[in-house]
Short mmCIF file of C-alpha atoms (C1' of nucleotides) in Angstrom, two decimals:
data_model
loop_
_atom_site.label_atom_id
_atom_site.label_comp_id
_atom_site.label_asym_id
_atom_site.label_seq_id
_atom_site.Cartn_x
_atom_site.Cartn_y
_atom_site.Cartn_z
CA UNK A 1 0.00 0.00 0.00
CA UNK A 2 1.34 3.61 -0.89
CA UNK A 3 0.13 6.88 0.16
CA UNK A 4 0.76 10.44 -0.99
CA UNK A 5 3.23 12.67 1.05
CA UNK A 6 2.11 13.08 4.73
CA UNK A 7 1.66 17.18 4.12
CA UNK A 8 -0.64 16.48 0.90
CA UNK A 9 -2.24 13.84 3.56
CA UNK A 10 -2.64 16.24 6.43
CA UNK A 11 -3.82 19.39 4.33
CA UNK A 12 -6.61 17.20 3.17
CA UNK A 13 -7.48 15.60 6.32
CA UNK A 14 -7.34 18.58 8.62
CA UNK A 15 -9.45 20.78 6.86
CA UNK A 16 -13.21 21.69 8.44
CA UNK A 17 -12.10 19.66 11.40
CA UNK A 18 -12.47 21.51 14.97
CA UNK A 19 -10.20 19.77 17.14
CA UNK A 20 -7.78 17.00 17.01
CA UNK A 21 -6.75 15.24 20.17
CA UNK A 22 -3.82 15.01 20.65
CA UNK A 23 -2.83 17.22 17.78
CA UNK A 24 0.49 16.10 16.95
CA UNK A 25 -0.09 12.58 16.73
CA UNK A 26 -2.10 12.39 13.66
CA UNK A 27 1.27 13.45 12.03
CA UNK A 28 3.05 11.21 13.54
CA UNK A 29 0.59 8.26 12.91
CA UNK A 30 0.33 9.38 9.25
CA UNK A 31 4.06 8.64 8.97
CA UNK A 32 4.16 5.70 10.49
CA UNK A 33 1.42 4.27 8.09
CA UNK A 34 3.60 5.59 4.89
CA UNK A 35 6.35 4.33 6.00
CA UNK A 36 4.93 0.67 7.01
CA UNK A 37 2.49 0.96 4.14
CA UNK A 38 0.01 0.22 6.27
CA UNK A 39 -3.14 2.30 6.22
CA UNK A 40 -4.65 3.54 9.29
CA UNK A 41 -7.83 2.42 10.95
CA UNK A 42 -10.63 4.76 10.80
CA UNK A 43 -13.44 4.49 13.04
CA UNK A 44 -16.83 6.07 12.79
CA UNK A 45 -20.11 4.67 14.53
CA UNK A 46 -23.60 5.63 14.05
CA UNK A 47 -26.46 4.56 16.49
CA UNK A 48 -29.38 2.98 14.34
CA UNK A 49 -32.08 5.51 15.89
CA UNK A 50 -34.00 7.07 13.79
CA UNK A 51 -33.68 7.24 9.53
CA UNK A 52 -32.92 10.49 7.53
CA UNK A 53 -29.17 11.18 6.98
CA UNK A 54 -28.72 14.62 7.14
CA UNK A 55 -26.06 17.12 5.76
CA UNK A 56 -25.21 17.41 9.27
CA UNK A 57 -24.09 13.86 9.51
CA UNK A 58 -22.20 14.21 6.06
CA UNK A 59 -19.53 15.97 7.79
CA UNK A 60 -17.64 12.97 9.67
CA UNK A 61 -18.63 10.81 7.27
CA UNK A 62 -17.25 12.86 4.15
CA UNK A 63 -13.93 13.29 6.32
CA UNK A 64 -14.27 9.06 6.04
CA UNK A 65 -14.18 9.18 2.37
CA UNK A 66 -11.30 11.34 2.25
CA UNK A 67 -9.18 9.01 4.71
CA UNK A 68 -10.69 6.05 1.97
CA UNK A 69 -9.62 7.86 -1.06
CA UNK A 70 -5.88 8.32 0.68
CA UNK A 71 -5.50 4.27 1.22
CA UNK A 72 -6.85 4.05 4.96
CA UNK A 73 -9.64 1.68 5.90
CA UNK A 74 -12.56 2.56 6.97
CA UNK A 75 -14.47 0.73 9.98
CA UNK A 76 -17.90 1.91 9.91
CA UNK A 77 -19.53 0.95 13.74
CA UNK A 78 -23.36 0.03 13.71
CA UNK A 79 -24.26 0.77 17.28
CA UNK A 80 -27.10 -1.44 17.48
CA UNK A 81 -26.23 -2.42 21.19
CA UNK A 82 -25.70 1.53 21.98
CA UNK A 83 -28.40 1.93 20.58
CA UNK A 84 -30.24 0.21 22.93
CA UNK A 85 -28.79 2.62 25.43
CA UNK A 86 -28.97 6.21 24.17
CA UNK A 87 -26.49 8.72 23.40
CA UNK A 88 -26.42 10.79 26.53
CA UNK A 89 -24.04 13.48 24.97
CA UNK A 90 -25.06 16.90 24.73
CA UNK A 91 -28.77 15.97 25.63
CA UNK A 92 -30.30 17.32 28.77
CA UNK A 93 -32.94 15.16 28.69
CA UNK A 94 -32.61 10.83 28.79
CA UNK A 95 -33.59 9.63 25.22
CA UNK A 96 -36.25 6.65 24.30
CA UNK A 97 -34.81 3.94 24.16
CA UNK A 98 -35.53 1.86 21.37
CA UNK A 99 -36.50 -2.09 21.03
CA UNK A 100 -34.11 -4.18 19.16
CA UNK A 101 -36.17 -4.66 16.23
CA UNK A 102 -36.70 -0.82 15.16
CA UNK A 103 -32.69 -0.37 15.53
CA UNK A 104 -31.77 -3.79 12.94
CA UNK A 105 -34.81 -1.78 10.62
CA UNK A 106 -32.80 1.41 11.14
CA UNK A 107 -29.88 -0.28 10.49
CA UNK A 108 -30.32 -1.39 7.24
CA UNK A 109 -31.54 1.89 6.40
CA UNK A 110 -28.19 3.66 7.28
CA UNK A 111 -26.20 1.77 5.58
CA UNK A 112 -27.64 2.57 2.57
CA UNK A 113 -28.06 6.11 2.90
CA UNK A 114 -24.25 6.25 4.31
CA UNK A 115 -23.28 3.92 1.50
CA UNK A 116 -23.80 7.97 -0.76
CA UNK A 117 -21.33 9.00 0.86
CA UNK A 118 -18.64 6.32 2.01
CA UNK A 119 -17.10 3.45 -0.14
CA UNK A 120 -18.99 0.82 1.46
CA UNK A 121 -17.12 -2.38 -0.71
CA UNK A 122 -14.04 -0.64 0.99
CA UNK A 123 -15.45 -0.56 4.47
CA UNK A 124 -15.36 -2.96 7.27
CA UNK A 125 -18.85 -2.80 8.85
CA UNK A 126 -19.01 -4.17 12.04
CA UNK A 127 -22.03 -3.93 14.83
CA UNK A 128 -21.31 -3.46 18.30
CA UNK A 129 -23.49 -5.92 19.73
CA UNK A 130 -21.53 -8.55 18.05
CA UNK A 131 -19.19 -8.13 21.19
CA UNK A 132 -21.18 -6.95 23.41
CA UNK A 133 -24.03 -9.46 23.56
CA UNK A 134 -21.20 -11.79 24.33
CA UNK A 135 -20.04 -9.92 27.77
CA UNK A 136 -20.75 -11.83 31.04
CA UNK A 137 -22.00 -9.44 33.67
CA UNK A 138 -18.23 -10.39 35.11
CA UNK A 139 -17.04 -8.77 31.96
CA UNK A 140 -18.91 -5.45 32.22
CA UNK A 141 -17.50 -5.21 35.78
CA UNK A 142 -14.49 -5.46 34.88
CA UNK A 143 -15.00 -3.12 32.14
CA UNK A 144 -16.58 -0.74 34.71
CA UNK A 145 -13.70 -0.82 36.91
CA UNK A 146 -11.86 1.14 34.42
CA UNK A 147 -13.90 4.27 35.01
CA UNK A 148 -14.31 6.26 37.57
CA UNK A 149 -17.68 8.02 38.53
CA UNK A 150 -15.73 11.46 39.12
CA UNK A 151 -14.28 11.05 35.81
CA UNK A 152 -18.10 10.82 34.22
CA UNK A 153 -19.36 13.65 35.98
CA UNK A 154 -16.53 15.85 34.60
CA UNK A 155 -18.73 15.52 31.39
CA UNK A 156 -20.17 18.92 30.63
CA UNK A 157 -23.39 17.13 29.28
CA UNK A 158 -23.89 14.92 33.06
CA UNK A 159 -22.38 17.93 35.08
CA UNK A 160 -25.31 20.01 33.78
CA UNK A 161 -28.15 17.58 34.26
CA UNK A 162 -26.47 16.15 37.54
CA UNK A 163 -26.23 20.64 38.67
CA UNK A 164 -29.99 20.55 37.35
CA UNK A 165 -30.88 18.00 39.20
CA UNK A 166 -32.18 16.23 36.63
CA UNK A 167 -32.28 12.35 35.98
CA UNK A 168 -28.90 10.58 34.88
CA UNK A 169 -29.34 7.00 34.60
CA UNK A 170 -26.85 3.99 35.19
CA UNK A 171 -27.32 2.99 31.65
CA UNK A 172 -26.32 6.00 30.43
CA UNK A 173 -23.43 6.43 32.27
CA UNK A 174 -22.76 3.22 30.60
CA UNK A 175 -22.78 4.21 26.85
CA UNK A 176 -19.25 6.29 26.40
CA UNK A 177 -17.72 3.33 28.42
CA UNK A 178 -19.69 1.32 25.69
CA UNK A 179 -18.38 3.44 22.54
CA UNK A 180 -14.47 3.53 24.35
CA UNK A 181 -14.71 -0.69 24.81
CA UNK A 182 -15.74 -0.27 20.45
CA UNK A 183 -12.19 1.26 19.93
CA UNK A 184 -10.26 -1.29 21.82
CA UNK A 185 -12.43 -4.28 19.77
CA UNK A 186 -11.62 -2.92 16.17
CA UNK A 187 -8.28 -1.14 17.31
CA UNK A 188 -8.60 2.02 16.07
CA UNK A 189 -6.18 4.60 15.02
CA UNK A 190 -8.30 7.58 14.39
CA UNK A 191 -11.90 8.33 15.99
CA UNK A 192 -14.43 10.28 14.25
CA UNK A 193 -17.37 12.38 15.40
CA UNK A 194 -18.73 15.55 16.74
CA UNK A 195 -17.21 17.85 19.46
CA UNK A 196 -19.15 16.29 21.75
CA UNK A 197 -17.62 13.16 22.06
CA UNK A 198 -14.31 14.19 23.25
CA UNK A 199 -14.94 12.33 26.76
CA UNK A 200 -15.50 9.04 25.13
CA UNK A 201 -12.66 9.57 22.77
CA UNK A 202 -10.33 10.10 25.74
CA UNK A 203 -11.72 6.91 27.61
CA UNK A 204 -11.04 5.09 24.41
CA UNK A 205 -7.09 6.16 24.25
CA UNK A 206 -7.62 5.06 28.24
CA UNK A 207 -8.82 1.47 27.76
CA UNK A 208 -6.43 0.96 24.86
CA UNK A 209 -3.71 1.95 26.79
CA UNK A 210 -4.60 -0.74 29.79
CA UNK A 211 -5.07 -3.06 26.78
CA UNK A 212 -1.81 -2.19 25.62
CA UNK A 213 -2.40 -1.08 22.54
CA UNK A 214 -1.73 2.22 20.12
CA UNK A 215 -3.80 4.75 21.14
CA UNK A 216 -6.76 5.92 18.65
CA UNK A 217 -6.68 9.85 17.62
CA UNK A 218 -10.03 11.81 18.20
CA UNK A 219 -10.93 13.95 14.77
CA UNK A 220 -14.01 16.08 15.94
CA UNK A 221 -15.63 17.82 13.12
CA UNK A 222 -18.03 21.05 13.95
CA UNK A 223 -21.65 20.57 14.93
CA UNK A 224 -23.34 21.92 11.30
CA UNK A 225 -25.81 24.86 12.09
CA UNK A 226 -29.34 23.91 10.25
CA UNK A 227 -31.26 25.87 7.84
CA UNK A 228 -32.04 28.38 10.86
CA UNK A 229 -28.27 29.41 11.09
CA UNK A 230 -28.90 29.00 14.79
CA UNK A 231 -29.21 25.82 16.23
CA UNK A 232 -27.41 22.81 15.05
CA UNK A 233 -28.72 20.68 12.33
CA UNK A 234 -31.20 17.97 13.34
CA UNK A 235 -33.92 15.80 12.60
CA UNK A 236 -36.31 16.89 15.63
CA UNK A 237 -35.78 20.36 14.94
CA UNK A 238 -36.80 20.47 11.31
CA UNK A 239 -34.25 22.58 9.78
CA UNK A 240 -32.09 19.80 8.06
CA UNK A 241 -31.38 18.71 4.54
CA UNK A 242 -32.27 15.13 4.03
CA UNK A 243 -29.32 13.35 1.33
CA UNK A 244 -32.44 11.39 0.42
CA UNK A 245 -34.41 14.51 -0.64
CA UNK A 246 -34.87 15.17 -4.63
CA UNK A 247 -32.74 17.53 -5.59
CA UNK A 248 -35.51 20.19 -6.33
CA UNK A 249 -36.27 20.11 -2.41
CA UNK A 250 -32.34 20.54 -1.61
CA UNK A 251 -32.31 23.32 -3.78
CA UNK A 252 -34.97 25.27 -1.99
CA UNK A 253 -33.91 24.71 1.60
CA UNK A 254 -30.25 25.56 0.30
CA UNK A 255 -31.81 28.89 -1.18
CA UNK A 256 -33.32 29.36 2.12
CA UNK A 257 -30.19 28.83 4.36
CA UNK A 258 -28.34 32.56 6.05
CA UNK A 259 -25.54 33.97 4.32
CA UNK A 260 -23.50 33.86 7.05
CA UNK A 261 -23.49 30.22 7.43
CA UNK A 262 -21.98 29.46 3.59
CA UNK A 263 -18.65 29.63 4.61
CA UNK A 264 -19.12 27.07 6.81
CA UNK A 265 -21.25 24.64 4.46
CA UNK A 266 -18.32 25.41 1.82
CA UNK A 267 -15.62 24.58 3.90
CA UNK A 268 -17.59 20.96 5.67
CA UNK A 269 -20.08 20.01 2.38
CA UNK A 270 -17.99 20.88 -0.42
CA UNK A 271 -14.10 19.96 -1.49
CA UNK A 272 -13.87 23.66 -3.55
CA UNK A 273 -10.73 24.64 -2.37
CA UNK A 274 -10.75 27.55 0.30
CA UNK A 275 -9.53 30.64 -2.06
CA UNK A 276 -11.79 29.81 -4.74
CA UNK A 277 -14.62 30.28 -1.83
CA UNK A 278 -13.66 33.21 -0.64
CA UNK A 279 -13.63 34.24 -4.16
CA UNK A 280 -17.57 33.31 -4.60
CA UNK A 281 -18.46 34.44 -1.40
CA UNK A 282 -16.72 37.67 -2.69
CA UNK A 283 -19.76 37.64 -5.40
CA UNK A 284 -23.03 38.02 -5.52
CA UNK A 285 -24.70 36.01 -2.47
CA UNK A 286 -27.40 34.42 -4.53
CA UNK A 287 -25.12 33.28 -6.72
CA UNK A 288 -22.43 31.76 -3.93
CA UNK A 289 -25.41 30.07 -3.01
CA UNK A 290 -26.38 28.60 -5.93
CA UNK A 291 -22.76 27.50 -6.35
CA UNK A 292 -22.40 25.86 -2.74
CA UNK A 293 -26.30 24.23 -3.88
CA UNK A 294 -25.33 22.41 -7.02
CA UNK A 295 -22.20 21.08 -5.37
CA UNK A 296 -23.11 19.62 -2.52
CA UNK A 297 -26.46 18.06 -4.84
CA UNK A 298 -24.68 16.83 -6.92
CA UNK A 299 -23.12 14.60 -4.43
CA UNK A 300 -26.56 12.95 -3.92
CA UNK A 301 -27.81 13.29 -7.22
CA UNK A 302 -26.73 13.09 -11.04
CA UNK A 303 -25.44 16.61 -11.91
CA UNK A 304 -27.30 17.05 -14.92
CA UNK A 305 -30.14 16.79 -12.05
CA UNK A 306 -28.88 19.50 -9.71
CA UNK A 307 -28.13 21.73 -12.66
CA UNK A 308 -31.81 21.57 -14.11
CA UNK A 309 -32.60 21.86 -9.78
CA UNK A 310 -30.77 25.15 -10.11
CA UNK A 311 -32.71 26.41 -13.20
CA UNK A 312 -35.78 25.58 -11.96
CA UNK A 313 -35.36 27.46 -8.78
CA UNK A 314 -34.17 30.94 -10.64
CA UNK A 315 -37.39 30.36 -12.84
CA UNK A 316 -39.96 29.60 -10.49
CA UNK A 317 -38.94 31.50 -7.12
CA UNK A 318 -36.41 34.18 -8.43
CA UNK A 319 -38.48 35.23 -11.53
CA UNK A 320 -42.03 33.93 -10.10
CA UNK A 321 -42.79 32.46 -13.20
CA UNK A 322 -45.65 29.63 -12.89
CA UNK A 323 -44.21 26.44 -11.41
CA UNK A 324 -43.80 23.77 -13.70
CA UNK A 325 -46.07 21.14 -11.72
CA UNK A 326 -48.95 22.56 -10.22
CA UNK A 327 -50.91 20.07 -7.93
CA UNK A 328 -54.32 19.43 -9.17
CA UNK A 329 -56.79 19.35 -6.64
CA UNK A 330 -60.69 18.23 -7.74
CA UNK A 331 -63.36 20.42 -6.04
CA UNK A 332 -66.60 18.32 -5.60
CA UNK A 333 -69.66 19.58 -7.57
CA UNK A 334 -71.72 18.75 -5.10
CA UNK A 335 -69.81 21.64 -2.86
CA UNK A 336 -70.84 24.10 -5.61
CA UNK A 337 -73.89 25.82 -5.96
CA UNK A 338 -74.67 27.61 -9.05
CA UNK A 339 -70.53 26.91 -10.19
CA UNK A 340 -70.05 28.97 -7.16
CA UNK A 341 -68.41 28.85 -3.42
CA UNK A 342 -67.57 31.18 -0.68
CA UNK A 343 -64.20 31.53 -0.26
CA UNK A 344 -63.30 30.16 2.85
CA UNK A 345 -65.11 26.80 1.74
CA UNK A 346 -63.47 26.23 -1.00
CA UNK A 347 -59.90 26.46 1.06
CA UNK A 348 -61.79 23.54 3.06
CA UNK A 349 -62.51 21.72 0.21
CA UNK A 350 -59.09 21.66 -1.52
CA UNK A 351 -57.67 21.39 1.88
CA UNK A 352 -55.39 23.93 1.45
CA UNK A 353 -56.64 25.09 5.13
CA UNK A 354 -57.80 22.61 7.84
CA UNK A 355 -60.45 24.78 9.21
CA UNK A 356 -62.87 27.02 8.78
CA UNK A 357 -61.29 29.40 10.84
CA UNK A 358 -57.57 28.90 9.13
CA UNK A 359 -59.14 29.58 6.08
CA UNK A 360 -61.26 33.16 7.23
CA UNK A 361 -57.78 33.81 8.73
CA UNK A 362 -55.98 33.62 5.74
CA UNK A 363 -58.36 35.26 4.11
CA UNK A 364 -58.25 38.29 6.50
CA UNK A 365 -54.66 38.59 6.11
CA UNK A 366 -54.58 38.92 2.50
CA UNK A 367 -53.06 35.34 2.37
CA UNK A 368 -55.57 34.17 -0.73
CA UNK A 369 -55.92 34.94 -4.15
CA UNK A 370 -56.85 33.78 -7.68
CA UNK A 371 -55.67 33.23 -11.34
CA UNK A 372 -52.85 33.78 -12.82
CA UNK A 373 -52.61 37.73 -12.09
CA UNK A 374 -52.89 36.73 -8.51
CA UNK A 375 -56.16 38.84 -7.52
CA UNK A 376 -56.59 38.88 -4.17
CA UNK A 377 -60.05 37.15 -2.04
CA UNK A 378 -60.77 40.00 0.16
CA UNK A 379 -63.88 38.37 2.38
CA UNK A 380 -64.29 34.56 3.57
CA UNK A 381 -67.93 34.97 2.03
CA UNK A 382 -66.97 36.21 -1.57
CA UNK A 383 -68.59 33.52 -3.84
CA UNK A 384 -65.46 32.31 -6.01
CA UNK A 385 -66.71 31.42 -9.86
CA UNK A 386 -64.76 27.60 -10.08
CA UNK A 387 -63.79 27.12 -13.45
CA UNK A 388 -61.65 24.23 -14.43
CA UNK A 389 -58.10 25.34 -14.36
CA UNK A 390 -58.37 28.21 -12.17
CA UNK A 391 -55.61 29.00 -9.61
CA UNK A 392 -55.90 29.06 -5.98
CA UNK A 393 -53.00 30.38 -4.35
CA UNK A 394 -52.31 30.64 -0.64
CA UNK A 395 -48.98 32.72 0.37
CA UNK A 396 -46.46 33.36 -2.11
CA UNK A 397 -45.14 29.85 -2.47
CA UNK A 398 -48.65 27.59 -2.07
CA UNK A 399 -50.77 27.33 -5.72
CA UNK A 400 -52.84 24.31 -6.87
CA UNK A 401 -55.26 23.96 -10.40
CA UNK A 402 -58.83 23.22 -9.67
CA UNK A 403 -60.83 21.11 -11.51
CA UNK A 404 -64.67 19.96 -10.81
CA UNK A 405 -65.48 16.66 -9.89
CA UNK A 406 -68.61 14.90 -9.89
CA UNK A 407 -69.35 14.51 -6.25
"C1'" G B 1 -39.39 2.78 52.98
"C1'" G B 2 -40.26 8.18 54.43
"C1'" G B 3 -40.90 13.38 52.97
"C1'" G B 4 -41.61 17.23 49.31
"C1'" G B 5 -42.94 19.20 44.47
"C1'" A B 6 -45.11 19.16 39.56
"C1'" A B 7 -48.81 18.09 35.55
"C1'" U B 8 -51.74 24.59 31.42
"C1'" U B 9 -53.20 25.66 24.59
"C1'" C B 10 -47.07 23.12 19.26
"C1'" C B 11 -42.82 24.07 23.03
"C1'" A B 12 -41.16 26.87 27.26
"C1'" G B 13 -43.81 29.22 30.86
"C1'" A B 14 -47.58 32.92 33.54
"C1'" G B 15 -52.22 32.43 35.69
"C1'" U B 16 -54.44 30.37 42.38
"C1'" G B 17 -62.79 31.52 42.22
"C1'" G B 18 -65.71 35.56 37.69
"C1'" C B 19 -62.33 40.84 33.62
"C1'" C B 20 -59.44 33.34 30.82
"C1'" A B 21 -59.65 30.58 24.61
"C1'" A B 22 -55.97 31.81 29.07
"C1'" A B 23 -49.99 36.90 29.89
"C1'" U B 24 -44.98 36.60 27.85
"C1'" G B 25 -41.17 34.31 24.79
"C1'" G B 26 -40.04 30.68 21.02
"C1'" G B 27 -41.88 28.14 16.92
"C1'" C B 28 -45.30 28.34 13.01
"C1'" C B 29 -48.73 31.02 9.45
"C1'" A B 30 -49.95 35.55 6.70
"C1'" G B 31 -48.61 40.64 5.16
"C1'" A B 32 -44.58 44.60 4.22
"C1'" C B 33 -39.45 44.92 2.83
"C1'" U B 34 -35.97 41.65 -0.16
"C1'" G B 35 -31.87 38.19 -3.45
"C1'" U B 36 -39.45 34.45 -1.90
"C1'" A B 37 -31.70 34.76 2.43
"C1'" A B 38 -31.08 36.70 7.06
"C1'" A B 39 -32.45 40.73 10.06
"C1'" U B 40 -36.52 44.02 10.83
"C1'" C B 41 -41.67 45.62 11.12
"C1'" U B 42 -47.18 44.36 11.27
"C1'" G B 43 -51.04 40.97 12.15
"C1'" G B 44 -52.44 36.09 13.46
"C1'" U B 45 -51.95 31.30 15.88
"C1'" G B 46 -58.70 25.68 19.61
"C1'" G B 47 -63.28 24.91 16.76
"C1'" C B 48 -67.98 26.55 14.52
"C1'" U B 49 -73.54 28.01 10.83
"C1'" C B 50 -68.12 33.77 13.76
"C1'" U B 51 -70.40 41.11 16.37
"C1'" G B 52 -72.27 35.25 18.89
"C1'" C B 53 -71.79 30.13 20.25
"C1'" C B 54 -69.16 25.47 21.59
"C1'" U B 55 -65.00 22.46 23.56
"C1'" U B 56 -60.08 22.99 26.20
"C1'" C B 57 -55.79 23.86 31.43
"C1'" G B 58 -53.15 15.12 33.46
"C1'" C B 59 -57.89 11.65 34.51
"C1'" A B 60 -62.61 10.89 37.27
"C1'" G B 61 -65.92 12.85 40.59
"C1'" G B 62 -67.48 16.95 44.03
"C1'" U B 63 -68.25 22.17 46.19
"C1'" U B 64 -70.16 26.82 43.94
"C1'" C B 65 -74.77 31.12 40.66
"C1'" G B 66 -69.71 30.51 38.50
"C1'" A B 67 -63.46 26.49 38.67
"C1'" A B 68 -57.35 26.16 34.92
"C1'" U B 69 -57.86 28.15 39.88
"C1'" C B 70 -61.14 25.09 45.98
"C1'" C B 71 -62.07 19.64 47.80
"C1'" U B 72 -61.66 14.01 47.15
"C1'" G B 73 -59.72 9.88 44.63
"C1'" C B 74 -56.64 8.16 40.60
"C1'" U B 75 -52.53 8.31 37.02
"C1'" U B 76 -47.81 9.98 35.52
"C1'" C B 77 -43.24 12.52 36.40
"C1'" C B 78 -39.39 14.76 39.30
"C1'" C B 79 -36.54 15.86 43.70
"C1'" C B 80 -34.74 15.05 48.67
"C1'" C B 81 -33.67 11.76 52.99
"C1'" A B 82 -32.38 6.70 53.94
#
RNA sequence: GGGGGAAUUCCAGAGUGGCCAAAUGGGCCAGACUGUAAAUCUGGUGGCUCUGCCUUCGCAGGUUCGAAUCCUGCUUCCCCCA
């Protein structure tokens, strides 16, 4: 096995990573492995919990790749025994903890969204509970006896909850003692994952040591901010790009994102080398944006299909032409009297408003209008003249074609 | 095992007998402004046959002319002591 020049190695690996404990080994390691020729074992492990891949989760994963595409092996961890736990880190709250049957469904699910991003026929995929469901309760004490309670509490994540006097559970406790025993079973040179996982990186290098064995690296990549530009990207929050999403939907949550957070998305979703970002982000916004869009797409998509993403966007919601698809949605004749209906009925109808009094709300606010030249409903009780084809819009970005049904 | 506290509308969190469909903040929706970005500003945010009416404040009963607010039981959660 060869490998390209530690430096070429090191600029690559290094960049959009936050921390790197401790910093001067990964050079060191990195030399060893060129000069053995033997590539260096990468560790990553998800917990099978819930089932959209997000951007956010990209980020370690992408950094995976790139230690892939220089010769290293990846060792992808299914945490379907930590699963069963719970990741306590950076929560303030215990999670649910799931039965073993949604995380092996979850499981399978991961792997093929994470197969977008990593070269899974170059992987090693290995699940945790393959070692774990073989531990004696002997064996976990003696695992236990490695860690002290002190030593968890120094955890910013259990410090808070345990100042807060909120619940910590033994199980938890359990889980970065869990994640550390994962290093020492596929002996790991280099750890991957967010900031917050420093503590159980350390334990690993702990255990490995009292196993004596090389010590793993932590590589903590920054917590992605979400669409809000506030809070970090997530699933129960709502403001996350899904890699499973068509690309038209990327495109419109990318167009939707703060400027202030594109450097960052450049520098973790994209491989455009630094200067040539701060050149774009020297340009037009809009355009950066578009840019940073059809980049990161086309990662999940054929090109050709984040280009035509891109297009449609500047058509439809920069120049407000017509979309191309408009949802049809069939009004019943038998709502109609005379070919007419009052406004806030027909919003009922098409469902475009849940209630009655959603739809005399909208209607108040100026929310609702008609046709193509977007006249605006002014009452809830203005009898609206359904002819097939007519527009119904509802906010700048909600339209659907009505036809008449027969009942 | 003993003691204490809490459950409110999407979330957080006020409200302790009528002025409560319930303050405030967040989120969300609509409008203005824009690059349909962010920020900002305005309005809204249980339902209905809508100047009024109906159903909500853990659950079930009760007191009262009247209860989210008082009483009884139940359920769930949390904390402390051991």
């Amino acid at each position: 096995m060869s490998f390209p020049p530690v430096e070429e190695q090191l600029a690559l690996l290094t960049r959009g990573v936050e921390k790197i404990v401790p910093a001067e080994e990964l050079r060191r390691k990195l030399e060893q492995s060129l000069r053995s020729g033997r590539p260096l074992r990468v560790k990553y492990g998800i917990d099978p919990t819930g089932i959209d891949v997000h951007l956010g989760h990209t980020v370690p994963l992408r950094k995976i790749r790139q230690f892939q595409e220089l010769g290293h092996q990846a060792v992808i961890i299914i945490g379907n025994y930590t699963a069963l736990v719970g990741d306590p880190s950076g929560r303030d709250q215990t999670r649910a903890r799931l039965t073993q049957e949604q995380v092996e469904n979850n499981a399978r699910d991961y792997l093929n969204q994470v197969g977008k991003v990593v070269d899974l026929s170059r992987a090693e995929v290995v699940h945790n509970g393959d070692w774990f469901s073989a531990m004696s309760f002997l064996d976990v004490l003696e695992l236990c006896s490695k860690v002290t309670v002190a030593q968890l509490l120094t955890r910013e994540d259990f410090a808070k909850r345990y100042a807060a006097e909120q619940a910590i559970f033994l199980h938890e406790c359990l889980y970065p003692v869990m994640q550390a025993w994962d290093s020492v079973k596929v002996r790991a040179d280099v750890e991957l994952g967010g900031t917050e996982q420093l503590y159980s990186f350390m334990l690993a290098r702990d255990l490995q040591r009292d196993q004596n064995m090389p010590q793993q690296i932590g590589m903590m990549t920054p917590i992605l901010v979400g669409l809000d530009g506030v809070r970090r990207m997530g699933k129960s929050l709502g403001n996350y790009i899904g890699i499973g999403e068509s690309a038209y939907d990327m495109m419109k949550k990318f167009m939707q994102v703060p400027d202030a957070v594109m450097r960052m998305y450049f520098e973790l979703l994209t491989d455009i080398p630094l200067p040539e970002v701060d050149r774009l982000l020297a340009g037009h916004p809009k355009d950066a944006k578009l840019t940073l869009a059809r980049h990161v797409i086309s990662g999940y998509h054929p090109s050709p299909e984040a280009d035509e993403a891109a297009d449609r966007w500047q058509r439809e919601i920069s120049q407000k032409e017509l979309p191309a698809e408009i949802p049809e949605v069939v009004v019943p004749g038998t709502a109609l009297e005379q070919g007419r209906i009052p406004a806030a009925r027909l919003l009922q109808v098409t469902g475009l408003s849940p209630s009655s009094s959603e739809a005399r709300r909208l209607i108040s606010q100026g929310g609702v209008s008609l046709g193509e030249d977007k006249v605006r409903v002014e009452t809830h009780d203005t009898p609206i003249d359904v002819t097939p084809g007519l527009l119904l819009w509802v906010g700048k970005k909600r339209v659907v074609r009505l036809s008449i049904g027969p009942n």
